[in-house]
Amino acid sequence: MAIQKPKGTIDILPGQSEKWQYIEEISRMVMSDYQFHEMRTPIFESYDLFSRGVGETSDIVSKEMYDFLDKKNRRMALRPEGTASIVRAYVENKLFGPEFNAPYKVYYMGPMFRYERPQGGRQRQFHQLGVEVFGSNNPATDVETMALAMDLFHQYGLKEFKLVINSLGDITSRDTYRSALIAYLEPFTEQLSTDSKARLHKNPLRVLDSKDKGDREIVKDAPSILDFLNEESLQHFEMVKTMLEALEIPYEVDSTMVRGLDYYNHTIFEIMSDAEGFGAITTLCAGGRYNGLVEEVGGPETPGFGFGMGLERVLIALDAENVEIPNINELDVYVVGLGEESNIETLKLVQAIREFGFSAERDYLNRKAKGQFKSATKLNAKVVITIGEAELESQTANFKVMKTGKQETISMKELYKNFDKVYNLQTTDMTAFNDFFNKED
Ligand code: ATP
Ligand code: MG
């Protein structure tokens, strides 16, 4: 039997890869507007980075890691998320130093790996676009970063999504809340799922995040973290809301929302799709503030804010909203070469056209004119240049603009020398221009 791809992975084929390029291109443009710079870190790291950075009790580390021993028995892992690696690189390269502009703002884009049960919008190798900001406690950083995420979705052409925010407060607020939550959950211990039971004392906030139906019923009436925020945490959260309003960004507050990762505090947020037919899993993007993580990984006390966006889910949203993706791989010229004798001239001409910066394609199978024209139409070529026996003889070519049907004979010499000028002249639609002058007459 032929070998198949690993479960939970996909081949992104031509026809689909253009959609990825579209998203990637827009993302890079938006990142530049916000002055975020790209950072590329290794796809695998030491296991300990994630167990420390993401948290031992998280689903990601406890169940979903692709970890392995290398040939020298070092425990390694394929990265399940981006933040821990970026923080490691930030610390290891001392990017907190005075020669670097603070806040330090980076983004990453690439594959992540989690051993999960594959389903729509959930794969074992998937792709995230994420950003991290280091060194700012200003709530404006929280809001600008959320605005950036919202802006990305707008620029992709999506309309039906919403921003949901919450605050986990600072460590003091979180500790007070933690005790209150344990006190609330303890009487339900026996009814909780096995996972939640194990987390009840280790990390009770995680119980709020449980997807188990029974757990969800129990946590429905749990105390709200927002009632436990101390003065400082409350002030930060109020300022975040005021600033979102100043930018006229609509949002909802969901006090039961906690994020799966251990390191969050203060503002956390998710962006969810509202699109009909999106499917059950609607979170496209999630993130928040993580003061404390840089220290955890061995760096100086540094506030952080970031998010991770699932690109497969962005693609599902684009489909669900029927967003039209522009063709970024257009064909300018198809060269029809007729007969074996035209092979070398065709070869030279497509290369010359490409060197002028236009895209060009040709036939390689010595097909008849009809078959070649069919390909040109299918590829949506804007221009078809034909070289037949007569043209070879006279060193000319037939230049046809497909949209208008306009044809002209052009000398080969002119094509090789001034292709750009010929192309622009021939393809310029003169109808509007002529209409205008005819009217003036
Ligand atoms: P979920 O609750 O769906 O499991 P998560 O909390 O594990 O999500 P994060 O770790 O916050 O997700 O990752 C951020 C984003 O990455 C998610 O909102 C989602 O869009 C995407 N994502 C996470 N896991 C997967 C996966 N296995 N396949 C595809 N996309 C994923
Ligand atoms: Mg998950």
Coordinates of C-alpha atoms and ligand atoms in Angstrom, one line a residue:
M1 CA 0.0 0.0 0.0
A2 CA 1.2 3.5 -0.8
I3 CA 2.4 5.6 2.2
Q4 CA -0.1 8.2 3.4
K5 CA 0.4 11.5 5.3
P6 CA 0.3 11.4 9.1
K7 CA -3.2 11.6 10.7
G8 CA -4.3 15.2 11.4
T9 CA -2.1 16.7 8.7
I10 CA -2.9 18.1 5.3
D11 CA -1.2 18.7 2.0
I12 CA -1.8 22.3 0.9
L13 CA -2.0 21.9 -2.8
P14 CA -2.0 24.6 -5.6
G15 CA -5.5 26.0 -5.7
Q16 CA -5.5 26.1 -1.9
S17 CA -1.9 27.5 -1.4
E18 CA -2.9 30.8 -3.1
K19 CA -5.3 31.4 -0.2
W20 CA -2.5 30.9 2.3
Q21 CA -0.3 33.3 0.3
Y22 CA -3.1 35.8 0.4
I23 CA -3.5 35.6 4.1
E24 CA 0.3 35.7 4.7
E25 CA 0.8 38.7 2.4
I26 CA -2.0 40.7 4.0
S27 CA -0.7 39.8 7.5
R28 CA 2.9 40.9 6.7
M29 CA 1.5 44.3 5.4
V30 CA -0.6 44.8 8.5
M31 CA 2.3 43.9 10.8
S32 CA 4.4 46.5 9.1
D33 CA 1.8 49.1 9.6
Y34 CA 1.9 48.3 13.4
Q35 CA 5.7 48.1 13.3
F36 CA 6.0 44.5 14.4
H37 CA 9.0 42.6 13.1
E38 CA 9.2 39.0 12.2
M39 CA 11.1 36.5 14.4
R40 CA 11.8 32.9 13.3
T41 CA 12.6 30.3 16.0
P42 CA 13.3 26.6 15.7
I43 CA 10.4 24.2 15.1
F44 CA 11.7 22.0 18.0
E45 CA 12.9 23.1 21.4
S46 CA 13.7 21.4 24.6
Y47 CA 10.7 19.8 26.3
D48 CA 11.4 21.8 29.5
L49 CA 10.8 25.1 27.7
F50 CA 7.1 24.2 27.2
S51 CA 6.6 22.4 30.4
R52 CA 7.8 25.5 32.2
G53 CA 6.5 28.2 29.8
V54 CA 3.1 26.7 29.0
G55 CA 2.6 24.9 32.3
E56 CA 2.7 21.3 33.4
T57 CA -1.0 21.0 34.0
S58 CA -2.1 22.5 30.7
D59 CA -3.7 20.2 28.1
I60 CA -1.0 21.2 25.7
V61 CA 1.8 19.8 27.9
S62 CA 0.0 17.0 29.7
K63 CA -1.6 15.5 26.7
E64 CA -0.8 17.1 23.3
M65 CA 2.9 17.4 23.1
Y66 CA 4.9 15.7 20.3
D67 CA 7.9 15.0 22.4
F68 CA 10.8 12.6 21.7
L69 CA 14.3 11.7 22.7
D70 CA 17.0 12.7 20.3
K71 CA 20.0 10.5 19.6
K72 CA 21.8 11.8 22.6
N73 CA 18.8 11.2 24.8
R74 CA 17.8 14.8 25.1
R75 CA 14.1 15.3 25.6
M76 CA 12.8 17.5 22.8
A77 CA 9.4 18.6 21.6
L78 CA 7.9 20.0 18.4
R79 CA 6.6 23.4 19.3
P80 CA 2.9 23.3 20.3
E81 CA 2.6 27.1 20.4
G82 CA 4.7 30.2 19.7
T83 CA 5.0 32.2 22.8
A84 CA 7.4 30.1 24.9
S85 CA 9.9 30.0 22.0
I86 CA 9.7 33.7 21.4
V87 CA 10.2 34.4 25.1
R88 CA 13.2 32.0 25.2
A89 CA 14.7 33.8 22.2
Y90 CA 14.0 37.2 23.8
V91 CA 15.8 36.1 26.9
E92 CA 18.6 34.2 25.2
N93 CA 19.4 37.0 22.8
K94 CA 19.1 39.6 25.6
L95 CA 16.6 41.6 23.6
F96 CA 15.6 43.5 26.8
G97 CA 19.0 45.3 26.7
P98 CA 19.2 49.1 26.4
E99 CA 20.2 49.0 22.7
F100 CA 16.8 47.7 21.8
N101 CA 13.7 49.9 21.5
A102 CA 11.1 49.0 24.2
P103 CA 8.5 47.8 23.8
Y104 CA 10.0 45.1 21.7
K105 CA 7.4 43.9 19.2
V106 CA 7.6 40.7 17.1
Y107 CA 5.4 38.4 15.1
Y108 CA 5.8 34.8 13.9
M109 CA 4.0 32.7 11.4
G110 CA 4.3 28.9 11.0
P111 CA 3.4 25.4 11.9
M112 CA 2.5 24.2 15.4
F113 CA 2.1 20.6 16.5
R114 CA -0.4 19.2 19.0
Y115 CA -1.5 15.6 19.4
E116 CA -5.2 16.1 19.4
R117 CA -8.2 14.3 18.0
P118 CA -8.5 15.7 14.4
Q119 CA -11.8 17.3 13.4
G120 CA -12.9 20.4 11.4
G121 CA -10.6 23.3 12.4
R122 CA -8.5 21.0 14.6
Q123 CA -5.3 19.4 13.2
R124 CA -2.1 17.8 14.6
Q125 CA 0.0 20.1 12.4
F126 CA -1.7 23.5 12.1
H127 CA -0.5 27.1 11.5
Q128 CA -0.5 30.1 13.7
L129 CA 0.2 33.8 13.2
G130 CA 1.1 35.3 16.5
V131 CA 2.5 38.5 18.0
E132 CA 4.3 39.3 21.3
V133 CA 5.0 42.7 22.8
F134 CA 7.6 42.9 25.6
G135 CA 8.2 45.7 28.1
S136 CA 4.9 47.7 28.3
N137 CA 2.4 47.7 31.1
N138 CA 0.4 50.4 29.4
P139 CA -3.2 49.3 28.8
A140 CA -2.8 51.0 25.4
T141 CA -0.6 48.0 24.5
D142 CA -3.4 45.6 25.4
V143 CA -5.8 47.6 23.3
E144 CA -3.5 48.2 20.3
T145 CA -2.7 44.6 20.1
M146 CA -6.3 43.6 20.2
A147 CA -7.0 46.3 17.6
L148 CA -4.2 44.7 15.4
A149 CA -5.9 41.3 15.6
M150 CA -9.3 42.9 14.7
D151 CA -7.6 44.8 11.9
L152 CA -6.2 41.6 10.4
F153 CA -9.6 40.0 10.2
H154 CA -11.0 43.1 8.5
Q155 CA -8.1 43.2 6.0
Y156 CA -8.7 39.5 5.2
G157 CA -12.2 40.6 4.2
L158 CA -14.1 39.0 7.1
K159 CA -17.0 40.8 8.7
E160 CA -18.7 38.3 11.1
F161 CA -16.5 38.1 14.2
K162 CA -16.6 39.5 17.7
L163 CA -14.1 40.4 20.4
V164 CA -14.7 38.9 23.9
I165 CA -12.5 40.1 26.8
N166 CA -12.0 39.3 30.5
S167 CA -9.5 40.1 33.2
L168 CA -7.7 37.6 35.3
G169 CA -6.3 40.4 37.5
D170 CA -2.8 40.5 39.0
I171 CA -1.3 37.7 41.1
T172 CA -2.9 38.9 44.3
S173 CA -6.4 39.1 42.8
R174 CA -5.9 35.8 41.2
D175 CA -4.9 34.1 44.5
T176 CA -7.9 35.5 46.3
Y177 CA -10.2 34.3 43.5
R178 CA -8.4 31.0 43.4
S179 CA -9.3 30.3 47.1
A180 CA -12.9 31.4 46.5
L181 CA -13.2 29.1 43.5
I182 CA -11.8 26.1 45.3
A183 CA -14.3 26.7 48.1
Y184 CA -17.1 26.8 45.6
L185 CA -15.9 23.7 43.7
E186 CA -15.0 21.5 46.6
P187 CA -18.6 20.4 47.4
F188 CA -18.9 19.2 43.7
T189 CA -15.6 17.2 43.8
E190 CA -17.2 13.8 43.1
Q191 CA -19.3 15.1 40.2
L192 CA -16.3 16.8 38.4
S193 CA -14.6 15.1 35.4
T194 CA -11.4 13.2 36.1
D195 CA -9.3 16.1 34.5
S196 CA -11.1 18.7 36.6
K197 CA -10.8 16.7 39.8
A198 CA -7.1 16.6 39.3
R199 CA -6.9 20.3 38.6
L200 CA -9.2 21.4 41.4
H201 CA -6.3 22.1 43.8
K202 CA -3.4 22.4 41.4
N203 CA -5.0 24.9 39.0
P204 CA -8.7 25.5 39.6
L205 CA -9.1 28.2 37.0
R206 CA -8.6 25.5 34.4
V207 CA -11.8 23.9 35.6
L208 CA -13.6 26.9 34.2
D209 CA -12.1 26.1 30.8
S210 CA -13.3 22.5 30.8
K211 CA -15.2 21.3 27.8
D212 CA -16.9 18.6 29.8
K213 CA -20.7 19.0 29.8
G214 CA -21.1 18.1 33.5
D215 CA -18.3 20.5 34.5
R216 CA -19.8 23.3 32.5
E217 CA -23.1 22.9 34.4
I218 CA -21.2 23.1 37.7
V219 CA -19.1 26.1 36.8
K220 CA -22.1 28.1 35.5
D221 CA -22.7 29.5 39.0
A222 CA -19.1 29.8 40.1
P223 CA -18.0 33.2 41.5
S224 CA -16.9 35.7 38.9
I225 CA -13.3 36.7 38.8
L226 CA -14.3 40.3 38.1
D227 CA -15.7 40.5 41.7
F228 CA -12.2 39.7 43.0
L229 CA -10.0 42.2 41.2
N230 CA -8.1 44.6 43.5
E231 CA -7.9 48.3 42.9
E232 CA -5.0 48.2 40.5
S233 CA -6.3 45.3 38.4
L234 CA -9.7 46.9 38.2
Q235 CA -8.1 50.2 37.0
H236 CA -6.2 48.4 34.3
F237 CA -9.3 46.6 33.1
E238 CA -11.4 49.8 33.2
M239 CA -8.8 51.6 31.1
V240 CA -8.7 48.8 28.6
K241 CA -12.5 49.1 28.2
T242 CA -12.3 52.9 27.9
M243 CA -9.6 52.7 25.2
L244 CA -11.6 50.1 23.2
E245 CA -14.5 52.5 23.3
A246 CA -12.2 55.4 22.2
L247 CA -11.3 53.3 19.1
E248 CA -15.0 52.3 18.7
I249 CA -14.1 48.7 18.8
P250 CA -17.2 46.7 19.9
Y251 CA -16.5 44.0 22.6
E252 CA -18.2 41.7 25.1
V253 CA -17.1 40.9 28.6
D254 CA -17.3 37.2 29.5
S255 CA -16.2 36.8 33.1
T256 CA -16.2 33.0 32.8
M257 CA -13.6 33.0 30.0
V258 CA -10.1 31.9 31.2
R259 CA -7.4 30.9 28.8
G260 CA -5.9 27.4 28.7
L261 CA -2.3 28.6 29.3
D262 CA -0.9 29.1 32.7
Y263 CA 0.9 32.4 32.2
Y264 CA -1.9 34.9 31.6
N265 CA -2.9 37.7 33.9
H266 CA -4.9 40.9 33.6
T267 CA -6.5 41.2 30.1
I268 CA -7.3 38.1 28.1
F269 CA -9.3 38.0 24.9
E270 CA -10.7 35.8 22.2
I271 CA -12.0 36.6 18.8
M272 CA -14.8 34.4 17.6
S273 CA -16.5 33.8 14.3
D274 CA -20.2 34.6 14.1
A275 CA -20.5 33.3 10.6
E276 CA -23.3 30.8 9.9
G277 CA -21.9 27.4 8.9
F278 CA -18.6 28.0 10.6
G279 CA -18.9 24.9 12.7
A280 CA -18.8 24.3 16.4
I281 CA -15.3 25.5 17.2
T282 CA -15.5 29.3 16.8
T283 CA -12.4 30.7 18.4
L284 CA -10.1 32.1 15.7
C285 CA -7.6 34.0 17.8
A286 CA -6.8 34.1 21.5
G287 CA -4.3 36.0 23.7
G288 CA -3.7 38.3 26.6
R289 CA -1.2 39.7 29.0
Y290 CA 1.5 37.5 30.6
N291 CA 3.5 39.5 33.1
G292 CA 5.8 36.9 34.7
L293 CA 6.5 34.5 31.8
V294 CA 9.8 36.2 30.9
E295 CA 11.0 35.7 34.5
E296 CA 9.8 32.1 34.4
V297 CA 12.0 31.4 31.4
G298 CA 15.0 33.0 33.1
G299 CA 14.9 36.7 32.1
P300 CA 14.4 39.9 34.0
E301 CA 10.9 41.0 35.1
T302 CA 9.3 42.0 31.9
P303 CA 5.6 42.5 31.1
G304 CA 4.3 40.8 27.9
F305 CA 1.2 40.8 25.7
G306 CA 0.4 38.6 22.8
F307 CA -2.0 36.5 20.8
G308 CA -2.0 33.4 18.6
M309 CA -4.3 33.1 15.6
G310 CA -5.3 29.8 14.0
L311 CA -4.8 30.2 10.2
E312 CA -6.8 27.1 9.3
R313 CA -9.7 28.6 11.1
V314 CA -9.3 31.9 9.3
L315 CA -9.5 29.9 6.1
I316 CA -12.7 28.2 7.3
A317 CA -14.1 31.7 8.1
L318 CA -13.2 33.0 4.6
D319 CA -15.1 30.1 3.1
A320 CA -18.1 30.5 5.5
E321 CA -18.4 34.2 4.6
N322 CA -17.7 33.5 0.9
V323 CA -14.9 36.0 0.8
E324 CA -13.6 36.4 -2.8
I325 CA -9.8 35.8 -2.8
P326 CA -8.0 37.8 -5.5
N327 CA -5.8 35.7 -7.9
I328 CA -2.3 36.7 -7.0
N329 CA -0.8 34.3 -9.6
E330 CA -2.2 35.8 -12.8
L331 CA -0.8 34.8 -16.2
D332 CA 0.2 37.7 -18.4
V333 CA 1.2 35.8 -21.5
Y334 CA 0.7 32.4 -23.1
V335 CA 3.0 31.7 -26.0
V336 CA 1.5 29.4 -28.6
G337 CA 4.3 27.7 -30.6
L338 CA 3.2 25.7 -33.6
G339 CA 5.3 22.8 -34.9
E340 CA 8.6 21.4 -33.6
E341 CA 10.5 24.2 -35.4
S342 CA 9.0 26.8 -33.0
N343 CA 10.4 25.1 -29.9
I344 CA 13.6 27.1 -29.5
E345 CA 12.0 30.5 -30.4
T346 CA 9.2 29.8 -27.9
L347 CA 11.7 28.9 -25.3
K348 CA 13.6 32.1 -25.9
L349 CA 10.5 34.2 -26.0
V350 CA 8.9 33.0 -22.7
Q351 CA 12.3 33.5 -20.9
A352 CA 12.6 37.1 -22.4
I353 CA 9.1 37.9 -21.2
R354 CA 9.8 36.6 -17.7
E355 CA 13.0 38.7 -17.6
F356 CA 10.9 41.8 -18.4
G357 CA 8.9 40.9 -15.2
F358 CA 5.8 39.4 -16.7
S359 CA 4.5 35.9 -16.1
A360 CA 4.6 33.6 -19.1
E361 CA 3.6 30.0 -19.9
R362 CA 3.8 27.9 -23.0
D363 CA 3.1 24.4 -24.4
Y364 CA 5.7 21.6 -24.1
L365 CA 3.8 18.8 -25.7
N366 CA 3.8 20.0 -29.3
R367 CA 0.0 20.2 -29.3
K368 CA -2.1 21.7 -32.1
A369 CA -3.2 25.3 -32.0
K370 CA -6.7 24.4 -30.6
G371 CA -5.3 22.6 -27.6
Q372 CA -2.8 25.3 -26.8
F373 CA -5.5 28.0 -27.0
K374 CA -7.7 26.0 -24.7
S375 CA -4.9 25.9 -22.1
A376 CA -4.4 29.7 -22.5
T377 CA -8.1 30.3 -21.9
K378 CA -8.1 27.9 -18.9
L379 CA -5.1 29.7 -17.4
N380 CA -6.9 33.0 -18.0
A381 CA -3.9 34.4 -20.0
K382 CA -4.3 38.1 -20.7
V383 CA -2.3 37.9 -23.9
V384 CA -1.6 35.1 -26.3
I385 CA 1.4 35.3 -28.6
T386 CA 1.4 32.9 -31.5
I387 CA 4.5 31.8 -33.4
G388 CA 3.7 29.6 -36.4
E389 CA 5.6 28.6 -39.5
A390 CA 4.9 31.9 -41.3
E391 CA 5.8 34.0 -38.3
L392 CA 9.1 32.1 -37.9
E393 CA 9.8 32.8 -41.5
S394 CA 9.1 36.5 -41.2
Q395 CA 10.5 36.8 -37.7
T396 CA 7.2 38.2 -36.3
A397 CA 4.5 37.0 -33.9
N398 CA 0.8 37.4 -33.6
F399 CA 0.0 39.4 -30.4
K400 CA -3.6 38.9 -29.2
V401 CA -5.2 40.7 -26.3
M402 CA -7.8 38.1 -25.0
K403 CA -10.2 40.5 -23.3
T404 CA -10.8 42.6 -26.4
G405 CA -9.8 40.1 -29.2
K406 CA -7.6 42.8 -30.7
Q407 CA -4.7 41.3 -32.7
E408 CA -1.5 42.8 -34.2
T409 CA 1.6 41.5 -35.9
I410 CA 4.7 42.5 -34.0
S411 CA 8.3 41.9 -35.0
M412 CA 10.3 39.5 -32.9
K413 CA 13.1 42.1 -32.6
E414 CA 10.6 44.6 -31.0
L415 CA 9.3 41.9 -28.6
Y416 CA 12.8 41.0 -27.4
K417 CA 13.9 44.7 -27.1
N418 CA 10.8 46.4 -25.8
F419 CA 8.4 43.8 -24.5
D420 CA 7.2 45.9 -21.6
K421 CA 6.3 48.9 -23.9
V422 CA 4.6 46.6 -26.4
Y423 CA 2.6 44.8 -23.7
N424 CA 1.4 48.1 -22.1
L425 CA 0.5 49.7 -25.4
Q426 CA -1.4 46.7 -26.7
T427 CA -3.3 46.0 -23.5
T428 CA -4.3 49.5 -22.6
D429 CA -8.0 49.8 -23.1
M430 CA -8.5 52.8 -25.3
T431 CA -12.3 52.7 -25.5
A432 CA -12.8 55.1 -22.6
F433 CA -10.1 57.4 -24.0
N434 CA -11.6 57.4 -27.5
D435 CA -15.2 57.8 -26.2
F436 CA -14.1 60.9 -24.3
F437 CA -12.5 62.5 -27.3
N438 CA -15.3 61.5 -29.7
K439 CA -17.7 63.3 -27.3
E440 CA -15.5 66.4 -27.4
D441 CA -15.6 66.5 -31.2
Ligands
ATP1 P1 -9.1 25.2 21.6 O1 -9.9 25.6 22.8 O2 -9.8 25.3 20.3 O3 -8.4 23.9 21.8 P2 -6.7 26.5 22.5 O4 -7.2 27.3 23.6 O5 -6.0 25.2 22.6 O6 -8.0 26.3 21.5 P3 -4.6 28.4 21.8 O7 -3.6 27.5 22.4 O8 -5.1 29.6 22.5 O9 -5.9 27.4 21.5 O10 -4.2 28.7 20.3 C1 -4.7 29.9 19.6 C2 -5.5 29.5 18.3 O11 -4.8 28.5 17.6 C3 -6.8 28.9 18.6 O12 -7.8 29.9 18.8 C4 -7.1 28.2 17.3 O13 -7.5 29.2 16.3 C5 -5.7 27.7 16.9 N1 -5.6 26.3 17.3 C6 -5.3 25.8 18.4 N2 -5.2 24.4 18.4 C7 -5.4 24.1 17.1 C8 -5.5 22.9 16.3 N3 -5.2 21.7 16.9 N4 -5.8 22.9 15.0 C9 -6.0 24.1 14.4 N5 -6.0 25.3 15.0 C10 -5.7 25.3 16.3
MG2 MG -6.7 23.2 22.6

